[in-house]
Amino acid sequence: RKEVEQDPGPFNVPEGATVAFNCTYSNSASQSFFWYRQDCRKEPKLLMSVYSSGNEDGRFTAQLNRASQYISLLIRDSKLSDSATYLCVVNGPHTGGFKTIFGAGTRLFVKA
Amino acid sequence: DAMVIQNPRYQVTQFGKPVTLSCSQTLNHNVMYWYQQKSSQAPKLLFHYYDKDFNNEADTPDNFQSRRPNTSFCFLDIRSPGLGDAAMYLCATSWELSEAFFGQGTRLTVV
């Protein structure tokens, strides 16, 4: 089992649609969680941190479920500019220190 | 203002010729990471420094080395680049386990 697994993509949605991504992690001792966005041939950029209480930033909502070991990202009212790869990132303890693990990423295409 | 700066943005090197990629940061973060990203794949952690402590991933080839002479700078040395090492190399920094900030990456071509 991979340490961090994401929904396989790509997701092709029309403008205005709501789309949800899920990500599961295997290490129950993981401590911090993030969603990053990566555009083609660019570096990943932080989209949101993810907290147990859930957090919202405009059209984006992220949630963490520690009991089931998954995090989610909901995008409402999709825009063309939301087209990108979304990466789930999990930080947690590892032999000798800690480890930052990226999921494989989910590609989103928003079409007019 | 760029906070994590990678140089060069593009690097072409010959097969087997040592190459060094550099990364600097103005954030005073204690953790610095090097990732390798190949086309259509997620970034793969090569190693990271937690302060001065070096942490190598188990599957990182010996061909890859790193140096962190001070808080602000970190280098990735590829001793004998092969064709399979062509990729985007991303440097990132964080404070403890908080979110990571990435540089723009160095795209390495091996000819």
mmCIF file of C-alpha atoms in Angstrom:
data_model
loop_
_atom_site.group_PDB
_atom_site.id
_atom_site.type_symbol
_atom_site.label_atom_id
_atom_site.label_comp_id
_atom_site.label_asym_id
_atom_site.label_seq_id
_atom_site.Cartn_x
_atom_site.Cartn_y
_atom_site.Cartn_z
ATOM 1 C CA ARG A 1 0.000 0.000 0.000
ATOM 2 C CA LYS A 2 1.340 3.431 -0.893
ATOM 3 C CA GLU A 3 1.937 5.817 1.977
ATOM 4 C CA VAL A 4 -0.259 8.463 0.380
ATOM 5 C CA GLU A 5 -2.848 7.610 -2.241
ATOM 6 C CA GLN A 6 -4.985 9.950 -4.264
ATOM 7 C CA ASP A 7 -7.959 9.522 -6.534
ATOM 8 C CA PRO A 8 -6.802 8.559 -9.997
ATOM 9 C CA GLY A 9 -7.431 11.257 -12.586
ATOM 10 C CA PRO A 10 -7.940 13.033 -14.720
ATOM 11 C CA PHE A 11 -11.142 14.748 -13.714
ATOM 12 C CA ASN A 12 -12.858 16.504 -16.613
ATOM 13 C CA VAL A 13 -15.583 18.860 -15.431
ATOM 14 C CA PRO A 14 -17.542 21.765 -16.919
ATOM 15 C CA GLU A 15 -17.222 25.276 -15.585
ATOM 16 C CA GLY A 16 -19.381 25.780 -12.537
ATOM 17 C CA ALA A 17 -19.221 22.162 -11.438
ATOM 18 C CA THR A 18 -18.338 20.983 -7.960
ATOM 19 C CA VAL A 19 -15.497 18.502 -7.776
ATOM 20 C CA ALA A 20 -14.072 16.561 -4.846
ATOM 21 C CA PHE A 21 -10.696 14.920 -4.405
ATOM 22 C CA ASN A 22 -9.837 12.387 -1.747
ATOM 23 C CA CYS A 23 -6.506 11.306 -0.378
ATOM 24 C CA THR A 24 -5.720 8.506 2.079
ATOM 25 C CA TYR A 25 -2.591 8.055 4.162
ATOM 26 C CA SER A 26 -1.226 4.981 5.872
ATOM 27 C CA ASN A 27 0.717 6.377 8.838
ATOM 28 C CA SER A 28 -1.677 7.088 11.677
ATOM 29 C CA ALA A 29 1.012 9.188 13.394
ATOM 30 C CA SER A 30 1.061 11.713 10.540
ATOM 31 C CA GLN A 31 0.913 15.218 11.893
ATOM 32 C CA SER A 32 0.297 17.792 9.208
ATOM 33 C CA PHE A 33 -1.574 17.776 5.952
ATOM 34 C CA PHE A 34 -1.718 20.024 2.935
ATOM 35 C CA TRP A 35 -3.125 20.409 -0.533
ATOM 36 C CA TYR A 36 -0.805 21.842 -3.149
ATOM 37 C CA ARG A 37 -1.565 22.941 -6.664
ATOM 38 C CA GLN A 38 0.905 22.439 -9.472
ATOM 39 C CA ASP A 39 0.566 23.972 -12.911
ATOM 40 C CA CYS A 40 2.289 22.446 -15.896
ATOM 41 C CA ARG A 41 6.071 22.866 -15.679
ATOM 42 C CA LYS A 42 5.818 24.998 -12.552
ATOM 43 C CA GLU A 43 6.639 24.353 -8.927
ATOM 44 C CA PRO A 44 3.963 23.168 -6.466
ATOM 45 C CA LYS A 45 2.301 25.958 -4.542
ATOM 46 C CA LEU A 46 0.424 25.661 -1.297
ATOM 47 C CA LEU A 47 -3.321 25.745 -1.784
ATOM 48 C CA MET A 48 -4.486 24.977 1.736
ATOM 49 C CA SER A 49 -3.415 23.473 4.997
ATOM 50 C CA VAL A 50 -5.852 20.888 6.299
ATOM 51 C CA TYR A 51 -7.097 20.816 9.872
ATOM 52 C CA SER A 52 -9.283 18.416 11.795
ATOM 53 C CA SER A 53 -11.897 21.102 12.162
ATOM 54 C CA GLY A 54 -11.979 21.621 8.418
ATOM 55 C CA ASN A 55 -11.142 24.868 6.705
ATOM 56 C CA GLU A 56 -12.573 26.891 3.892
ATOM 57 C CA ASP A 57 -11.036 29.462 1.600
ATOM 58 C CA GLY A 58 -13.504 30.894 -0.859
ATOM 59 C CA ARG A 59 -14.552 28.120 -3.221
ATOM 60 C CA PHE A 60 -12.190 25.614 -1.640
ATOM 61 C CA THR A 61 -12.927 23.459 1.389
ATOM 62 C CA ALA A 62 -10.496 20.986 2.925
ATOM 63 C CA GLN A 63 -11.251 18.406 5.567
ATOM 64 C CA LEU A 64 -9.296 15.892 7.567
ATOM 65 C CA ASN A 65 -10.658 12.683 9.009
ATOM 66 C CA ARG A 66 -8.036 11.229 11.335
ATOM 67 C CA ALA A 67 -10.081 8.189 12.278
ATOM 68 C CA SER A 68 -10.366 7.085 8.660
ATOM 69 C CA GLN A 69 -7.015 8.574 7.672
ATOM 70 C CA TYR A 70 -8.137 10.605 4.729
ATOM 71 C CA ILE A 71 -8.218 14.199 3.635
ATOM 72 C CA SER A 72 -10.436 15.778 1.060
ATOM 73 C CA LEU A 73 -10.583 18.870 -1.109
ATOM 74 C CA LEU A 74 -13.827 20.268 -2.460
ATOM 75 C CA ILE A 75 -13.852 22.857 -5.213
ATOM 76 C CA ARG A 76 -17.137 24.617 -5.833
ATOM 77 C CA ASP A 77 -18.104 26.620 -8.911
ATOM 78 C CA SER A 78 -15.077 25.432 -10.879
ATOM 79 C CA LYS A 79 -13.259 27.966 -13.040
ATOM 80 C CA LEU A 80 -11.143 27.373 -16.121
ATOM 81 C CA SER A 81 -8.192 28.607 -14.085
ATOM 82 C CA ASP A 82 -8.644 25.742 -11.622
ATOM 83 C CA SER A 83 -7.227 23.357 -14.225
ATOM 84 C CA ALA A 84 -4.051 21.973 -12.657
ATOM 85 C CA THR A 85 -2.684 18.999 -10.780
ATOM 86 C CA TYR A 86 -3.670 18.815 -7.121
ATOM 87 C CA LEU A 87 -1.207 17.166 -4.794
ATOM 88 C CA CYS A 88 -1.980 15.814 -1.361
ATOM 89 C CA VAL A 89 0.944 16.140 1.067
ATOM 90 C CA VAL A 90 1.348 14.428 4.423
ATOM 91 C CA ASN A 91 4.047 15.053 7.044
ATOM 92 C CA GLY A 92 4.761 12.636 9.794
ATOM 93 C CA PRO A 93 7.325 10.832 11.875
ATOM 94 C CA HIS A 94 9.674 8.486 10.180
ATOM 95 C CA THR A 95 12.760 6.553 11.139
ATOM 96 C CA GLY A 96 15.401 9.104 11.965
ATOM 97 C CA GLY A 97 13.117 12.101 11.961
ATOM 98 C CA PHE A 98 10.116 12.867 9.841
ATOM 99 C CA LYS A 99 9.066 12.540 6.277
ATOM 100 C CA THR A 100 7.119 14.637 3.779
ATOM 101 C CA ILE A 101 5.223 12.497 1.329
ATOM 102 C CA PHE A 102 3.427 13.609 -1.807
ATOM 103 C CA GLY A 103 0.543 11.792 -3.337
ATOM 104 C CA ALA A 104 0.763 11.063 -7.045
ATOM 105 C CA GLY A 105 -1.492 14.006 -7.839
ATOM 106 C CA THR A 106 -4.871 14.319 -9.487
ATOM 107 C CA ARG A 107 -5.204 16.249 -12.694
ATOM 108 C CA LEU A 108 -8.219 18.485 -13.092
ATOM 109 C CA PHE A 109 -9.424 19.842 -16.422
ATOM 110 C CA VAL A 110 -12.172 22.427 -16.290
ATOM 111 C CA LYS A 111 -13.825 23.023 -19.637
ATOM 112 C CA ALA A 112 -15.953 25.882 -20.885
ATOM 113 C CA ASP B 1 10.084 38.680 -3.819
ATOM 114 C CA ALA B 2 11.353 35.176 -4.342
ATOM 115 C CA MET B 3 11.941 33.439 -1.015
ATOM 116 C CA VAL B 4 13.388 30.165 -2.290
ATOM 117 C CA ILE B 5 15.738 30.673 -5.178
ATOM 118 C CA GLN B 6 17.148 27.941 -7.344
ATOM 119 C CA ASN B 7 19.990 28.329 -9.770
ATOM 120 C CA PRO B 8 20.217 27.753 -12.578
ATOM 121 C CA ARG B 9 16.660 27.447 -13.898
ATOM 122 C CA TYR B 10 17.888 25.251 -16.741
ATOM 123 C CA GLN B 11 20.993 23.101 -16.717
ATOM 124 C CA VAL B 12 22.373 20.990 -19.523
ATOM 125 C CA THR B 13 25.117 18.564 -18.608
ATOM 126 C CA GLN B 14 26.969 15.792 -20.334
ATOM 127 C CA PHE B 15 26.469 12.167 -19.475
ATOM 128 C CA GLY B 16 28.781 11.371 -16.563
ATOM 129 C CA LYS B 17 29.895 14.953 -15.939
ATOM 130 C CA PRO B 18 29.351 16.100 -12.333
ATOM 131 C CA VAL B 19 26.819 18.840 -11.878
ATOM 132 C CA THR B 20 25.756 20.958 -8.898
ATOM 133 C CA LEU B 21 22.393 22.600 -8.410
ATOM 134 C CA SER B 22 21.967 25.320 -5.829
ATOM 135 C CA CYS B 23 19.190 26.562 -3.613
ATOM 136 C CA SER B 24 19.039 29.530 -1.283
ATOM 137 C CA GLN B 25 16.309 30.786 1.016
ATOM 138 C CA THR B 26 15.497 34.015 2.807
ATOM 139 C CA LEU B 27 12.884 32.488 5.120
ATOM 140 C CA ASN B 28 15.300 31.256 7.789
ATOM 141 C CA HIS B 29 13.524 27.904 7.713
ATOM 142 C CA ASN B 30 15.242 25.044 9.477
ATOM 143 C CA VAL B 31 14.240 22.327 7.034
ATOM 144 C CA MET B 32 15.381 22.137 3.425
ATOM 145 C CA TYR B 33 14.346 19.470 0.935
ATOM 146 C CA TRP B 34 15.400 18.273 -2.478
ATOM 147 C CA TYR B 35 12.842 16.610 -4.715
ATOM 148 C CA GLN B 36 13.130 15.047 -8.124
ATOM 149 C CA GLN B 37 10.108 15.318 -10.397
ATOM 150 C CA LYS B 38 9.816 13.557 -13.723
ATOM 151 C CA SER B 39 7.146 14.229 -16.273
ATOM 152 C CA SER B 40 3.598 13.431 -15.118
ATOM 153 C CA GLN B 41 4.850 12.141 -11.763
ATOM 154 C CA ALA B 42 4.655 13.476 -8.232
ATOM 155 C CA PRO B 43 7.713 15.057 -6.651
ATOM 156 C CA LYS B 44 9.925 12.369 -5.132
ATOM 157 C CA LEU B 45 11.838 13.246 -1.982
ATOM 158 C CA LEU B 46 15.565 12.609 -2.383
ATOM 159 C CA PHE B 47 16.728 13.890 1.022
ATOM 160 C CA HIS B 48 16.220 16.657 3.500
ATOM 161 C CA TYR B 49 18.097 18.560 6.144
ATOM 162 C CA TYR B 50 16.548 19.122 9.521
ATOM 163 C CA ASP B 51 18.826 21.881 10.739
ATOM 164 C CA LYS B 52 22.234 20.323 10.149
ATOM 165 C CA ASP B 53 21.002 16.753 10.279
ATOM 166 C CA PHE B 54 20.997 15.061 6.905
ATOM 167 C CA ASN B 55 18.229 12.560 6.152
ATOM 168 C CA ASN B 56 18.614 10.432 3.072
ATOM 169 C CA GLU B 57 15.685 8.520 1.586
ATOM 170 C CA ALA B 58 16.414 4.802 1.393
ATOM 171 C CA ASP B 59 15.895 4.642 -2.353
ATOM 172 C CA THR B 60 17.939 7.720 -3.256
ATOM 173 C CA PRO B 61 20.861 6.585 -5.432
ATOM 174 C CA ASP B 62 24.392 7.136 -4.130
ATOM 175 C CA ASN B 63 24.956 9.228 -7.237
ATOM 176 C CA PHE B 64 23.061 12.020 -5.475
ATOM 177 C CA GLN B 65 24.713 13.949 -2.664
ATOM 178 C CA SER B 66 23.828 17.100 -0.809
ATOM 179 C CA ARG B 67 25.533 19.806 1.207
ATOM 180 C CA ARG B 68 24.142 22.451 3.488
ATOM 181 C CA PRO B 69 26.969 24.780 4.488
ATOM 182 C CA ASN B 70 24.648 27.139 6.383
ATOM 183 C CA THR B 71 20.954 27.764 7.053
ATOM 184 C CA SER B 72 20.403 29.648 3.825
ATOM 185 C CA PHE B 73 22.051 27.439 1.246
ATOM 186 C CA CYS B 74 21.713 23.870 0.113
ATOM 187 C CA PHE B 75 23.321 22.116 -2.844
ATOM 188 C CA LEU B 76 22.476 19.017 -4.817
ATOM 189 C CA ASP B 77 25.458 17.262 -6.370
ATOM 190 C CA ILE B 78 24.971 14.636 -9.032
ATOM 191 C CA ARG B 79 28.275 12.862 -9.330
ATOM 192 C CA SER B 80 27.784 11.060 -12.620
ATOM 193 C CA PRO B 81 24.533 12.057 -14.289
ATOM 194 C CA GLY B 82 22.829 9.452 -16.403
ATOM 195 C CA LEU B 83 20.094 9.903 -18.966
ATOM 196 C CA GLY B 84 17.601 8.729 -16.346
ATOM 197 C CA ASP B 85 18.490 11.654 -14.094
ATOM 198 C CA ALA B 86 16.980 14.173 -16.471
ATOM 199 C CA ALA B 87 14.167 15.759 -14.487
ATOM 200 C CA MET B 88 12.988 18.848 -12.676
ATOM 201 C CA TYR B 89 14.773 19.249 -9.355
ATOM 202 C CA LEU B 90 12.808 21.138 -6.753
ATOM 203 C CA CYS B 91 14.159 22.665 -3.581
ATOM 204 C CA ALA B 92 11.760 23.441 -0.757
ATOM 205 C CA THR B 93 11.975 24.806 2.760
ATOM 206 C CA SER B 94 9.749 24.646 5.800
ATOM 207 C CA TRP B 95 9.738 25.527 9.450
ATOM 208 C CA GLU B 96 9.428 22.218 11.249
ATOM 209 C CA LEU B 97 6.434 20.330 9.853
ATOM 210 C CA SER B 98 4.605 23.379 8.551
ATOM 211 C CA GLU B 99 3.905 23.963 4.886
ATOM 212 C CA ALA B 100 6.772 23.830 2.430
ATOM 213 C CA PHE B 101 7.714 26.649 0.089
ATOM 214 C CA PHE B 102 9.187 25.644 -3.240
ATOM 215 C CA GLY B 103 11.706 27.247 -5.516
ATOM 216 C CA GLN B 104 10.955 27.444 -9.210
ATOM 217 C CA GLY B 105 13.022 24.357 -9.879
ATOM 218 C CA THR B 106 15.990 23.507 -12.041
ATOM 219 C CA ARG B 107 15.255 21.561 -15.174
ATOM 220 C CA LEU B 108 18.167 19.226 -15.833
ATOM 221 C CA THR B 109 18.896 17.855 -19.280
ATOM 222 C CA VAL B 110 21.543 15.168 -19.736
ATOM 223 C CA VAL B 111 23.059 14.830 -23.195
#
